[in-house]
Each structure stands twice: as structure tokens, then as C-alpha cells.
RNA sequence: GGCCCGUUCGUCUAGCGGUCCAGGACGCCGCCCUUUCACGGCGGAAACACGGGUUCGAUUCCCGUACGGGUCACCA
């Protein structure tokens, strides 16, 4: 076994990956790249009843959008450790179960799900804390520890369904050092004999996870805190097999911004913002959920925001691209407590990234937004408009929506501005201005400004006296970017037409 | 309820015994810039859950309490 760092992200294909899952994948990826290691993607689909078509494709696409591509496994290379879907590894697990059975580390149990439910209910009714299948109760259950060997064999031969459970020693302190939390310790008396192998012939997550991580030479297991309670079981499994165990790091959870609890897939669009990286559409059930990509987020901004939720570089820097994150990432700087997700901060990141796009990229974004809405403008001004609107945009779509007047003639005039700024003198002033504009040979920003200011000077008028009504006449709004730039972009004809239309409408 | 984990401004967090009457960021408020809005600049309000220890000295270490979270399936 090499000492090369190898980590895996092992989602279950039960639906779209929410941002907590994306963050887990991201941290795994950052850790691997930081240490020159491998990032593997493995699909944990041992529960065939929960399989959702399209989920695997979604996971790969979502990670790809984030700039995360697996070195090995699903969506990456097959480097001889495959298959990388647990359902396809089904035949591999039996021998490990037998190994445990042979070494008295596990046993066969025939209790049906109904019988177990009954036991649990009985215990509950009796006021017992929590019924467990453990070193005490297993003596009263139907298993290979209580049944004669012949009967066990007969039952198996008869095809009676059974599961295999781990045989936990009593009163044994399981200790392991978590990179993020330090020493964690649990006594086996508080654990139960978890099922390792199901009656349908598939291993449970616990068994498959340990076997696969071992076979795939995984050196670090970085996963969500929800796995912390089962980590001691996993430690016991490594010991039962006599395998060296990987280093564990349990990440703090992403919490709901409002109520209590961890962020869940069900939070979908309930909160008014996405909890998924990209849109999700389940053709079969018609279930849909919106994603950050479609919401208008730049992947870099999304990743930047996500990375800082539960981790910080220890400096005051908070703008990082993917490579920057790789360089700065350190598991020991991951915080221990859960983080409530804050969409406002996410918006701030996007705004920052949008503004740093540069004119060419922004022009492209603007063009795409216009096309999507069937709008158009003088293409030579694409860059100018994009830069002008970028100051008040958070998302690419704002480039258009915040400046609709650039693409459509105003159909109505802002009432508040009209009542306050459109006075009895306004029509005459706008008329005068339009005549001066009409006389301009070169309808450029600078010329328009000069003409406008000359007019003010000659009539001894303040900017505030004419400016607002001028803006109202041309854009229908009470606020916005520089009027001179707007006018040049609109072109002489359009500006003049709008001015006379305003005089007509507003009187 | 049992077990496990956690607890610094509204939110994300810095802080790894003295440099902290606690720093940064988002958000919020004010001022400046500006014809307006936005951008930008400057400034402000805002937190160590509580109680015991340990120590010359605790935000930092230990214990307890409270609160929060996770988990207790033949799901991952």
C-alpha cells in the first residue's frame, strides 16, 4: 500500500445532491489535491429500493459544474479498483462476510423485521430506554449464537432469509482520533450488533463502506458529522478484519438558515433560494428543484461561498478560486460546529465575481440573457451596457432586468418621479433639449453631455431641475446609470422619439 | 429518552493562557462621493451561554448546568 493520499466521495444515488453534499465532495477534493493525492467517486447504491434514476448523472454533472472532476471511479478513470458502484460489487462482499463469520466476529440472525419491531415496541412500552440487538439481548433472539448448529444449517438450506450481524464485544472502549474533533470514545455497551449483510444478499452501507475503502486504498475518510455515531462501528470492523483503518474527519453539518436541524433535500425551494447546485428534474415523478447554476451563480462564486462555510484559512482572505482553495485548505482549520447557511453572503460573492468578469465576458453574459428573452440591442454597445449595468447586478440576468429601458421603450413612467419631478415646465424643457440633440451631428456621450450642460448654463437651470425629468422621459425611471451613456447607447432617433412620446403622455 | 458531538456579534468566523474593554466578512445604520440609483470610500451599533474550578492571569484548560445538533433501520 502506498502512502499516497486517497480520498473518496461516496454518495448514494437517491436524488439530487444538496449543497452540504457538494461541500463534502469539495473538501475531499481540496484535501486530495492539496496533498497531491487522488479523489475518487464511488456510488453507494446498496439499497436498491431507494435508487433514483438520473441521480448518478446529476451528481457527476453537478460536481463538474463546480470544477470538481474525479481522478478515479464514476466520472473518472477505472484504475483497476472497480467496479465503483457497490451494486456491481455485490459478489465481492460475501467472502468478507464469511471471513467475519469464520472468525467469530459476526453471526447469522433469523429474526424478521416484524419480530424486531415487536421487540422494540415491547421495550418501549415497558419504559426501557432503547432496545438494542446487543450482547445482552442476542441471547434471546433467533440466531446462530442461540440456535443449534444443525438448525441454523437447516434453516439456511431451506432458504429461510437471514442477515449477518457484527458480534460486538461487551464493555470495550472504542477510541479513535478524528482530525477535526480530536479523540472520540464510545463503549460497545452503547452500541448494537448492526446488520452487515442483508437478507437480499447485499451488504449494508457499513460493511460495503469498510471493504471498499480498504480495497481502494482510501487513506482519509472525510464525511459529514451524521456519520460520527457509526464511526465506532466502522473502527470495530477494521479491527475485526485486522486492517489498518483510514484517518477519520467528520465535517460539521450545514444547518437550515431558519428553523432548527440540518439542511435537507426537502428544504428545496421552501426558503426562497436553491439548496441544490444545479436544477433537478425527475422525469418519473415530476419532482423538480432549482439549482445555483440556473439561479445565475458563477461556479467559482458558489464554490468560494461553500468552502468558507465551515472552514477558513486563518487569515482575513476570503476570495479564493479553486486553486487558491487547494493551496490554502487545511482540515485542521475546519470548524467543529454546524454552520447555518446564509444566502445573503452567497449573493455578495456572486456580485463580486460578476464584477470581476471583465467586459468581454460580461458582454457575452448580457448577449445570452438578451437572446433568452428575445431582446436585442445595438451589438456594438454590448460591452458598454454590460459594464454599466454590472455595477448594479448580482446575477447575469440583472444585466438585463435592471436596465430594461435600454432594450424596450418605456410603456409607463414611474409615478413617484412623475408627480415629484415632472412639472409644468418639463414639457418645454424636454422639447428644447430634444431640439438641441437633434442638431448634434455626432450623438456621443461627450457631445450629449456638452449639449445638455450648455442648455443648463444658458437657461440658468440647475442639474436637479432638468435631470430627473429628462431621465423620466427617456427611461421612465427615477434612477439609473448616467443619462449621457444611456442616450448614446439608445441612439439619437430613439432618444428623440422617447422624448416626444413623454411630452405626449405626461403632458 | 440513551449515546455521541458542539456552544465568540443577527449570520459565517479569527482567537490555540497575558498582545482582547475580542479582529475580519455578510447584513444593518450613518456620513462622503454622485443630478438619481448603484459602485466606491469612511465610520457606527452588534458577541466570548451560565456556574464552579485550575492559574499570578482565562474567550482560550478541566468539571457541571443550560441550550443546540447528530444518531439510535435488513437507509445511506
PDB file of N, CA and C (backbone and C1' of nucleotides) in Angstrom, chain B residues 1-42:
ATOM      1  P     G B   1     -34.882  14.258  27.107  1.00  0.00           P
ATOM      2  O5'   G B   1     -34.939  12.658  27.189  1.00  0.00           O
ATOM      3  C5'   G B   1     -35.308  11.984  28.382  1.00  0.00           C
ATOM      4  C4'   G B   1     -35.106  10.510  28.176  1.00  0.00           C
ATOM      5  C3'   G B   1     -33.674  10.126  27.814  1.00  0.00           C
ATOM      6  O3'   G B   1     -32.898   9.906  28.977  1.00  0.00           O
ATOM      7  C1'   G B   1     -35.141   9.160  26.232  1.00  0.00           C
ATOM      8  P     G B   2     -31.319  10.275  28.956  1.00  0.00           P
ATOM      9  O5'   G B   2     -30.707   9.048  28.157  1.00  0.00           O
ATOM     10  C5'   G B   2     -30.555   7.780  28.807  1.00  0.00           C
ATOM     11  C4'   G B   2     -29.839   6.850  27.874  1.00  0.00           C
ATOM     12  C3'   G B   2     -28.524   7.366  27.328  1.00  0.00           C
ATOM     13  O3'   G B   2     -27.462   7.106  28.235  1.00  0.00           O
ATOM     14  C1'   G B   2     -29.822   6.550  25.540  1.00  0.00           C
ATOM     15  P     C B   3     -26.252   8.135  28.358  1.00  0.00           P
ATOM     16  O5'   C B   3     -25.502   7.944  26.970  1.00  0.00           O
ATOM     17  C5'   C B   3     -24.830   6.717  26.680  1.00  0.00           C
ATOM     18  C4'   C B   3     -24.381   6.720  25.241  1.00  0.00           C
ATOM     19  C3'   C B   3     -23.547   7.915  24.820  1.00  0.00           C
ATOM     20  O3'   C B   3     -22.184   7.759  25.171  1.00  0.00           O
ATOM     21  C1'   C B   3     -25.241   7.559  23.224  1.00  0.00           C
ATOM     22  P     C B   4     -21.318   9.070  25.512  1.00  0.00           P
ATOM     23  O5'   C B   4     -21.092   9.711  24.067  1.00  0.00           O
ATOM     24  C5'   C B   4     -20.334   9.008  23.088  1.00  0.00           C
ATOM     25  C4'   C B   4     -20.421   9.735  21.771  1.00  0.00           C
ATOM     26  C3'   C B   4     -20.015  11.209  21.799  1.00  0.00           C
ATOM     27  O3'   C B   4     -18.606  11.361  21.734  1.00  0.00           O
ATOM     28  C1'   C B   4     -22.031  10.992  20.608  1.00  0.00           C
ATOM     29  P     C B   5     -17.955  12.693  22.369  1.00  0.00           P
ATOM     30  O5'   C B   5     -18.409  13.831  21.346  1.00  0.00           O
ATOM     31  C5'   C B   5     -17.910  13.829  20.019  1.00  0.00           C
ATOM     32  C4'   C B   5     -18.566  14.923  19.220  1.00  0.00           C
ATOM     33  C3'   C B   5     -18.454  16.334  19.789  1.00  0.00           C
ATOM     34  O3'   C B   5     -17.206  16.931  19.522  1.00  0.00           O
ATOM     35  C1'   C B   5     -20.669  15.960  19.083  1.00  0.00           C
ATOM     36  P     G B   6     -16.675  18.072  20.540  1.00  0.00           P
ATOM     37  O5'   G B   6     -17.621  19.326  20.278  1.00  0.00           O
ATOM     38  C5'   G B   6     -17.466  20.109  19.109  1.00  0.00           C
ATOM     39  C4'   G B   6     -18.703  20.943  18.874  1.00  0.00           C
ATOM     40  C3'   G B   6     -18.826  22.225  19.690  1.00  0.00           C
ATOM     41  O3'   G B   6     -18.116  23.279  19.070  1.00  0.00           O
ATOM     42  C1'   G B   6     -20.888  21.082  19.696  1.00  0.00           C
ATOM     43  P     U B   7     -17.567  24.483  20.012  1.00  0.00           P
ATOM     44  O5'   U B   7     -18.879  25.341  20.360  1.00  0.00           O
ATOM     45  C5'   U B   7     -19.620  26.008  19.276  1.00  0.00           C
ATOM     46  C4'   U B   7     -20.707  26.833  19.927  1.00  0.00           C
ATOM     47  C3'   U B   7     -20.122  27.923  20.843  1.00  0.00           C
ATOM     48  O3'   U B   7     -20.573  29.225  20.494  1.00  0.00           O
ATOM     49  C1'   U B   7     -21.631  26.482  22.039  1.00  0.00           C
ATOM     50  P     U B   8     -20.501  29.940  19.174  1.00  0.00           P
ATOM     51  O5'   U B   8     -19.795  31.287  19.655  1.00  0.00           O
ATOM     52  C5'   U B   8     -20.042  31.761  20.976  1.00  0.00           C
ATOM     53  C4'   U B   8     -19.399  33.099  21.117  1.00  0.00           C
ATOM     54  C3'   U B   8     -19.788  34.096  20.027  1.00  0.00           C
ATOM     55  O3'   U B   8     -21.001  34.745  20.365  1.00  0.00           O
ATOM     56  C1'   U B   8     -17.443  34.074  20.255  1.00  0.00           C
ATOM     57  P     C B   9     -22.177  34.772  19.304  1.00  0.00           P
ATOM     58  O5'   C B   9     -22.063  36.270  18.781  1.00  0.00           O
ATOM     59  C5'   C B   9     -23.088  36.793  17.932  1.00  0.00           C
ATOM     60  C4'   C B   9     -22.950  38.285  17.936  1.00  0.00           C
ATOM     61  C3'   C B   9     -23.769  39.004  16.840  1.00  0.00           C
ATOM     62  O3'   C B   9     -24.900  39.668  17.421  1.00  0.00           O
ATOM     63  C1'   C B   9     -21.584  39.912  17.104  1.00  0.00           C
ATOM     64  P     G B  10     -26.076  38.784  18.170  1.00  0.00           P
ATOM     65  O5'   G B  10     -26.975  38.487  16.898  1.00  0.00           O
ATOM     66  C5'   G B  10     -28.221  37.803  17.052  1.00  0.00           C
ATOM     67  C4'   G B  10     -28.724  37.462  15.668  1.00  0.00           C
ATOM     68  C3'   G B  10     -27.741  36.603  14.873  1.00  0.00           C
ATOM     69  O3'   G B  10     -27.988  35.230  15.108  1.00  0.00           O
ATOM     70  C1'   G B  10     -28.372  38.503  13.592  1.00  0.00           C
ATOM     71  P     U B  11     -26.779  34.202  15.088  1.00  0.00           P
ATOM     72  O5'   U B  11     -26.388  34.224  13.550  1.00  0.00           O
ATOM     73  C5'   U B  11     -27.206  33.573  12.572  1.00  0.00           C
ATOM     74  C4'   U B  11     -26.498  33.594  11.246  1.00  0.00           C
ATOM     75  C3'   U B  11     -25.063  33.080  11.280  1.00  0.00           C
ATOM     76  O3'   U B  11     -25.013  31.665  11.223  1.00  0.00           O
ATOM     77  C1'   U B  11     -25.113  35.125  10.136  1.00  0.00           C
ATOM     78  P     C B  12     -23.760  30.914  11.877  1.00  0.00           P
ATOM     79  O5'   C B  12     -22.613  31.215  10.814  1.00  0.00           O
ATOM     80  C5'   C B  12     -22.712  30.699   9.481  1.00  0.00           C
ATOM     81  C4'   C B  12     -21.476  31.076   8.716  1.00  0.00           C
ATOM     82  C3'   C B  12     -20.178  30.750   9.441  1.00  0.00           C
ATOM     83  O3'   C B  12     -19.840  29.387   9.290  1.00  0.00           O
ATOM     84  C1'   C B  12     -20.070  32.949   8.592  1.00  0.00           C
ATOM     85  P     U B  13     -18.957  28.692  10.427  1.00  0.00           P
ATOM     86  O5'   U B  13     -17.638  29.588  10.360  1.00  0.00           O
ATOM     87  C5'   U B  13     -16.831  29.788  11.490  1.00  0.00           C
ATOM     88  C4'   U B  13     -15.926  30.948  11.174  1.00  0.00           C
ATOM     89  C3'   U B  13     -14.866  31.237  12.214  1.00  0.00           C
ATOM     90  O3'   U B  13     -13.750  30.378  12.000  1.00  0.00           O
ATOM     91  C1'   U B  13     -15.916  33.254  11.591  1.00  0.00           C
ATOM     92  P     A B  14     -12.814  30.044  13.224  1.00  0.00           P
ATOM     93  O5'   A B  14     -11.958  31.381  13.354  1.00  0.00           O
ATOM     94  C5'   A B  14     -11.128  31.780  12.272  1.00  0.00           C
ATOM     95  C4'   A B  14     -10.271  32.943  12.685  1.00  0.00           C
ATOM     96  C3'   A B  14      -9.487  32.745  13.969  1.00  0.00           C
ATOM     97  O3'   A B  14      -8.299  32.015  13.705  1.00  0.00           O
ATOM     98  C1'   A B  14     -10.440  34.912  13.898  1.00  0.00           C
ATOM     99  P     G B  15      -7.849  30.846  14.656  1.00  0.00           P
ATOM    100  O5'   G B  15      -7.479  31.554  16.016  1.00  0.00           O
ATOM    101  C5'   G B  15      -6.532  32.635  16.053  1.00  0.00           C
ATOM    102  C4'   G B  15      -6.839  33.447  17.280  1.00  0.00           C
ATOM    103  C3'   G B  15      -6.546  32.677  18.569  1.00  0.00           C
ATOM    104  O3'   G B  15      -5.335  33.164  19.110  1.00  0.00           O
ATOM    105  C1'   G B  15      -8.681  33.777  18.613  1.00  0.00           C
ATOM    106  P     C B  16      -4.074  32.492  19.380  1.00  0.00           P
ATOM    107  O5'   C B  16      -4.462  31.741  20.701  1.00  0.00           O
ATOM    108  C5'   C B  16      -3.609  30.735  21.153  1.00  0.00           C
ATOM    109  C4'   C B  16      -4.454  29.523  21.367  1.00  0.00           C
ATOM    110  C3'   C B  16      -3.638  28.379  21.937  1.00  0.00           C
ATOM    111  O3'   C B  16      -3.749  28.461  23.356  1.00  0.00           O
ATOM    112  C1'   C B  16      -4.851  27.640  20.041  1.00  0.00           C
ATOM    113  P     G B  17      -2.358  28.590  24.200  1.00  0.00           P
ATOM    114  O5'   G B  17      -2.591  29.838  25.161  1.00  0.00           O
ATOM    115  C5'   G B  17      -3.785  30.024  25.831  1.00  0.00           C
ATOM    116  C4'   G B  17      -3.695  31.320  26.611  1.00  0.00           C
ATOM    117  C3'   G B  17      -2.242  31.781  26.778  1.00  0.00           C
ATOM    118  O3'   G B  17      -1.810  32.813  25.880  1.00  0.00           O
ATOM    119  C1'   G B  17      -3.368  31.489  28.904  1.00  0.00           C
ATOM    120  P     G B  18      -2.123  34.223  25.687  1.00  0.00           P
ATOM    121  O5'   G B  18      -2.707  34.911  27.013  1.00  0.00           O
ATOM    122  C5'   G B  18      -3.710  35.910  26.956  1.00  0.00           C
ATOM    123  C4'   G B  18      -3.351  37.037  27.941  1.00  0.00           C
ATOM    124  C3'   G B  18      -2.739  38.250  27.247  1.00  0.00           C
ATOM    125  O3'   G B  18      -3.804  39.189  27.288  1.00  0.00           O
ATOM    126  C1'   G B  18      -1.493  37.611  29.207  1.00  0.00           C
ATOM    127  P     U B  19      -4.275  40.391  26.801  1.00  0.00           P
ATOM    128  O5'   U B  19      -3.245  40.853  25.695  1.00  0.00           O
ATOM    129  C5'   U B  19      -2.772  42.217  25.664  1.00  0.00           C
ATOM    130  C4'   U B  19      -2.122  42.472  24.344  1.00  0.00           C
ATOM    131  C3'   U B  19      -3.035  42.223  23.149  1.00  0.00           C
ATOM    132  O3'   U B  19      -3.814  43.390  22.901  1.00  0.00           O
ATOM    133  C1'   U B  19      -0.883  41.291  22.781  1.00  0.00           C
ATOM    134  P     C B  20      -5.056  43.361  21.963  1.00  0.00           P
ATOM    135  O5'   C B  20      -6.398  43.899  22.645  1.00  0.00           O
ATOM    136  C5'   C B  20      -6.620  43.824  24.011  1.00  0.00           C
ATOM    137  C4'   C B  20      -7.927  43.087  24.268  1.00  0.00           C
ATOM    138  C3'   C B  20      -7.851  42.175  25.506  1.00  0.00           C
ATOM    139  O3'   C B  20      -8.616  42.720  26.588  1.00  0.00           O
ATOM    140  C1'   C B  20      -8.873  41.098  23.625  1.00  0.00           C
ATOM    141  P     C B  21      -8.778  44.298  26.766  1.00  0.00           P
ATOM    142  O5'   C B  21     -10.237  44.420  26.128  1.00  0.00           O
ATOM    143  C5'   C B  21     -11.307  43.691  26.681  1.00  0.00           C
ATOM    144  C4'   C B  21     -12.476  44.613  26.849  1.00  0.00           C
ATOM    145  C3'   C B  21     -12.860  45.395  25.582  1.00  0.00           C
ATOM    146  O3'   C B  21     -13.664  44.632  24.713  1.00  0.00           O
ATOM    147  C1'   C B  21     -12.809  46.856  27.430  1.00  0.00           C
ATOM    148  P     A B  22     -13.706  44.959  23.147  1.00  0.00           P
ATOM    149  O5'   A B  22     -12.929  43.711  22.555  1.00  0.00           O
ATOM    150  C5'   A B  22     -11.634  43.867  21.954  1.00  0.00           C
ATOM    151  C4'   A B  22     -11.340  42.592  21.217  1.00  0.00           C
ATOM    152  C3'   A B  22     -12.308  42.322  20.060  1.00  0.00           C
ATOM    153  O3'   A B  22     -11.810  42.876  18.864  1.00  0.00           O
ATOM    154  C1'   A B  22     -12.246  40.451  21.481  1.00  0.00           C
ATOM    155  P     G B  23     -12.435  44.209  18.251  1.00  0.00           P
ATOM    156  O5'   G B  23     -11.875  44.177  16.789  1.00  0.00           O
ATOM    157  C5'   G B  23     -10.477  44.353  16.550  1.00  0.00           C
ATOM    158  C4'   G B  23     -10.033  43.428  15.456  1.00  0.00           C
ATOM    159  C3'   G B  23     -11.018  43.289  14.297  1.00  0.00           C
ATOM    160  O3'   G B  23     -10.923  44.372  13.388  1.00  0.00           O
ATOM    161  C1'   G B  23     -10.346  41.146  14.964  1.00  0.00           C
ATOM    162  P     G B  24     -12.217  44.856  12.614  1.00  0.00           P
ATOM    163  O5'   G B  24     -12.303  43.779  11.449  1.00  0.00           O
ATOM    164  C5'   G B  24     -11.216  43.647  10.531  1.00  0.00           C
ATOM    165  C4'   G B  24     -11.470  42.467   9.617  1.00  0.00           C
ATOM    166  C3'   G B  24     -12.786  42.508   8.857  1.00  0.00           C
ATOM    167  O3'   G B  24     -12.700  43.312   7.697  1.00  0.00           O
ATOM    168  C1'   G B  24     -12.483  40.357   9.785  1.00  0.00           C
ATOM    169  P     A B  25     -14.019  44.046   7.158  1.00  0.00           P
ATOM    170  O5'   A B  25     -14.858  42.828   6.574  1.00  0.00           O
ATOM    171  C5'   A B  25     -14.375  42.093   5.439  1.00  0.00           C
ATOM    172  C4'   A B  25     -15.332  40.974   5.137  1.00  0.00           C
ATOM    173  C3'   A B  25     -16.794  41.381   5.019  1.00  0.00           C
ATOM    174  O3'   A B  25     -17.093  41.909   3.740  1.00  0.00           O
ATOM    175  C1'   A B  25     -16.626  39.472   6.382  1.00  0.00           C
ATOM    176  P     C B  26     -18.290  42.947   3.584  1.00  0.00           P
ATOM    177  O5'   C B  26     -19.573  42.012   3.685  1.00  0.00           O
ATOM    178  C5'   C B  26     -19.827  41.030   2.696  1.00  0.00           C
ATOM    179  C4'   C B  26     -21.055  40.249   3.067  1.00  0.00           C
ATOM    180  C3'   C B  26     -22.296  41.088   3.335  1.00  0.00           C
ATOM    181  O3'   C B  26     -22.963  41.430   2.126  1.00  0.00           O
ATOM    182  C1'   C B  26     -22.051  39.489   5.050  1.00  0.00           C
ATOM    183  P     G B  27     -23.635  42.886   2.009  1.00  0.00           P
ATOM    184  O5'   G B  27     -24.751  42.834   3.135  1.00  0.00           O
ATOM    185  C5'   G B  27     -25.886  41.976   2.989  1.00  0.00           C
ATOM    186  C4'   G B  27     -26.687  41.984   4.267  1.00  0.00           C
ATOM    187  C3'   G B  27     -27.102  43.349   4.781  1.00  0.00           C
ATOM    188  O3'   G B  27     -28.258  43.810   4.103  1.00  0.00           O
ATOM    189  C1'   G B  27     -26.244  42.079   6.570  1.00  0.00           C
ATOM    190  P     C B  28     -28.396  45.421   3.878  1.00  0.00           P
ATOM    191  O5'   C B  28     -28.581  45.985   5.361  1.00  0.00           O
ATOM    192  C5'   C B  28     -29.700  45.591   6.146  1.00  0.00           C
ATOM    193  C4'   C B  28     -29.606  46.215   7.520  1.00  0.00           C
ATOM    194  C3'   C B  28     -29.332  47.715   7.532  1.00  0.00           C
ATOM    195  O3'   C B  28     -30.501  48.469   7.312  1.00  0.00           O
ATOM    196  C1'   C B  28     -27.917  46.637   9.096  1.00  0.00           C
ATOM    197  P     C B  29     -30.348  49.862   6.479  1.00  0.00           P
ATOM    198  O5'   C B  29     -29.736  50.853   7.569  1.00  0.00           O
ATOM    199  C5'   C B  29     -30.467  51.166   8.767  1.00  0.00           C
ATOM    200  C4'   C B  29     -29.610  52.022   9.654  1.00  0.00           C
ATOM    201  C3'   C B  29     -28.972  53.232   8.978  1.00  0.00           C
ATOM    202  O3'   C B  29     -29.863  54.318   8.879  1.00  0.00           O
ATOM    203  C1'   C B  29     -27.341  52.096  10.254  1.00  0.00           C
ATOM    204  P     G B  30     -29.659  55.394   7.697  1.00  0.00           P
ATOM    205  O5'   G B  30     -28.370  56.207   8.153  1.00  0.00           O
ATOM    206  C5'   G B  30     -28.427  57.031   9.314  1.00  0.00           C
ATOM    207  C4'   G B  30     -27.067  57.615   9.566  1.00  0.00           C
ATOM    208  C3'   G B  30     -26.439  58.371   8.402  1.00  0.00           C
ATOM    209  O3'   G B  30     -26.911  59.700   8.318  1.00  0.00           O
ATOM    210  C1'   G B  30     -24.833  56.923   9.372  1.00  0.00           C
ATOM    211  P     C B  31     -26.831  60.467   6.895  1.00  0.00           P
ATOM    212  O5'   C B  31     -25.279  60.770   6.732  1.00  0.00           O
ATOM    213  C5'   C B  31     -24.638  61.723   7.586  1.00  0.00           C
ATOM    214  C4'   C B  31     -23.158  61.743   7.272  1.00  0.00           C
ATOM    215  C3'   C B  31     -22.801  62.052   5.821  1.00  0.00           C
ATOM    216  O3'   C B  31     -22.798  63.436   5.551  1.00  0.00           O
ATOM    217  C1'   C B  31     -21.547  60.193   6.577  1.00  0.00           C
ATOM    218  P     C B  32     -23.023  63.943   4.051  1.00  0.00           P
ATOM    219  O5'   C B  32     -21.692  63.469   3.316  1.00  0.00           O
ATOM    220  C5'   C B  32     -20.441  64.066   3.642  1.00  0.00           C
ATOM    221  C4'   C B  32     -19.343  63.435   2.815  1.00  0.00           C
ATOM    222  C3'   C B  32     -19.567  63.466   1.314  1.00  0.00           C
ATOM    223  O3'   C B  32     -19.165  64.706   0.752  1.00  0.00           O
ATOM    224  C1'   C B  32     -18.829  61.304   1.976  1.00  0.00           C
ATOM    225  P     C B  33     -19.902  65.222  -0.581  1.00  0.00           P
ATOM    226  O5'   C B  33     -19.415  64.190  -1.688  1.00  0.00           O
ATOM    227  C5'   C B  33     -18.054  64.164  -2.114  1.00  0.00           C
ATOM    228  C4'   C B  33     -17.861  63.057  -3.131  1.00  0.00           C
ATOM    229  C3'   C B  33     -18.815  63.106  -4.310  1.00  0.00           C
ATOM    230  O3'   C B  33     -18.321  63.972  -5.335  1.00  0.00           O
ATOM    231  C1'   C B  33     -18.737  60.904  -3.431  1.00  0.00           C
ATOM    232  P     U B  34     -19.267  65.084  -5.961  1.00  0.00           P
ATOM    233  O5'   U B  34     -20.371  64.247  -6.722  1.00  0.00           O
ATOM    234  C5'   U B  34     -20.045  63.493  -7.892  1.00  0.00           C
ATOM    235  C4'   U B  34     -21.212  62.623  -8.268  1.00  0.00           C
ATOM    236  C3'   U B  34     -22.536  63.351  -8.457  1.00  0.00           C
ATOM    237  O3'   U B  34     -22.631  63.881  -9.782  1.00  0.00           O
ATOM    238  C1'   U B  34     -22.870  61.418  -7.106  1.00  0.00           C
ATOM    239  P     U B  35     -23.289  65.363  -9.993  1.00  0.00           P
ATOM    240  O5'   U B  35     -24.812  65.166  -9.631  1.00  0.00           O
ATOM    241  C5'   U B  35     -25.560  66.273  -9.113  1.00  0.00           C
ATOM    242  C4'   U B  35     -27.013  66.017  -9.312  1.00  0.00           C
ATOM    243  C3'   U B  35     -27.465  64.639  -8.871  1.00  0.00           C
ATOM    244  O3'   U B  35     -27.702  64.606  -7.472  1.00  0.00           O
ATOM    245  C1'   U B  35     -28.372  65.137 -10.999  1.00  0.00           C
ATOM    246  P     U B  36     -27.184  63.361  -6.679  1.00  0.00           P
ATOM    247  O5'   U B  36     -28.289  62.273  -7.013  1.00  0.00           O
ATOM    248  C5'   U B  36     -29.658  62.482  -6.630  1.00  0.00           C
ATOM    249  C4'   U B  36     -30.496  61.344  -7.137  1.00  0.00           C
ATOM    250  C3'   U B  36     -30.008  59.960  -6.757  1.00  0.00           C
ATOM    251  O3'   U B  36     -30.449  59.610  -5.460  1.00  0.00           O
ATOM    252  C1'   U B  36     -30.580  59.995  -9.048  1.00  0.00           C
ATOM    253  P     C B  37     -29.521  58.711  -4.528  1.00  0.00           P
ATOM    254  O5'   C B  37     -29.622  57.269  -5.187  1.00  0.00           O
ATOM    255  C5'   C B  37     -30.855  56.547  -5.158  1.00  0.00           C
ATOM    256  C4'   C B  37     -30.735  55.332  -6.043  1.00  0.00           C
ATOM    257  C3'   C B  37     -29.546  54.420  -5.754  1.00  0.00           C
ATOM    258  O3'   C B  37     -29.810  53.548  -4.674  1.00  0.00           O
ATOM    259  C1'   C B  37     -29.715  54.790  -8.079  1.00  0.00           C
ATOM    260  P     A B  38     -28.598  53.081  -3.720  1.00  0.00           P
ATOM    261  O5'   A B  38     -27.624  52.312  -4.714  1.00  0.00           O
ATOM    262  C5'   A B  38     -27.964  51.002  -5.185  1.00  0.00           C
ATOM    263  C4'   A B  38     -26.999  50.587  -6.266  1.00  0.00           C
ATOM    264  C3'   A B  38     -25.543  50.446  -5.855  1.00  0.00           C
ATOM    265  O3'   A B  38     -25.288  49.195  -5.248  1.00  0.00           O
ATOM    266  C1'   A B  38     -25.672  51.645  -7.889  1.00  0.00           C
ATOM    267  P     C B  39     -24.123  49.103  -4.140  1.00  0.00           P
ATOM    268  O5'   C B  39     -22.810  49.426  -4.965  1.00  0.00           O
ATOM    269  C5'   C B  39     -22.362  48.552  -5.995  1.00  0.00           C
ATOM    270  C4'   C B  39     -21.150  49.138  -6.675  1.00  0.00           C
ATOM    271  C3'   C B  39     -20.001  49.495  -5.743  1.00  0.00           C
ATOM    272  O3'   C B  39     -19.221  48.359  -5.421  1.00  0.00           O
ATOM    273  C1'   C B  39     -20.373  51.280  -7.232  1.00  0.00           C
ATOM    274  P     G B  40     -18.597  48.206  -3.971  1.00  0.00           P
ATOM    275  O5'   G B  40     -17.632  49.479  -3.884  1.00  0.00           O
ATOM    276  C5'   G B  40     -16.500  49.570  -4.732  1.00  0.00           C
ATOM    277  C4'   G B  40     -15.851  50.906  -4.545  1.00  0.00           C
ATOM    278  C3'   G B  40     -15.524  51.270  -3.105  1.00  0.00           C
ATOM    279  O3'   G B  40     -14.302  50.686  -2.685  1.00  0.00           O
ATOM    280  C1'   G B  40     -16.614  53.092  -4.125  1.00  0.00           C
ATOM    281  P     G B  41     -14.061  50.360  -1.134  1.00  0.00           P
ATOM    282  O5'   G B  41     -13.882  51.798  -0.497  1.00  0.00           O
ATOM    283  C5'   G B  41     -12.772  52.619  -0.868  1.00  0.00           C
ATOM    284  C4'   G B  41     -12.847  53.924  -0.137  1.00  0.00           C
ATOM    285  C3'   G B  41     -13.066  53.805   1.370  1.00  0.00           C
ATOM    286  O3'   G B  41     -11.857  53.563   2.061  1.00  0.00           O
ATOM    287  C1'   G B  41     -14.557  55.411   0.486  1.00  0.00           C
ATOM    288  P     C B  42     -11.888  52.753   3.433  1.00  0.00           P
ATOM    289  O5'   C B  42     -12.537  53.807   4.439  1.00  0.00           O
ATOM    290  C5'   C B  42     -11.866  55.040   4.710  1.00  0.00           C
ATOM    291  C4'   C B  42     -12.764  55.918   5.540  1.00  0.00           C
ATOM    292  C3'   C B  42     -13.273  55.295   6.833  1.00  0.00           C
ATOM    293  O3'   C B  42     -12.333  55.373   7.874  1.00  0.00           O
ATOM    294  C1'   C B  42     -15.058  56.368   5.706  1.00  0.00           C
TER     295        C B  42
END
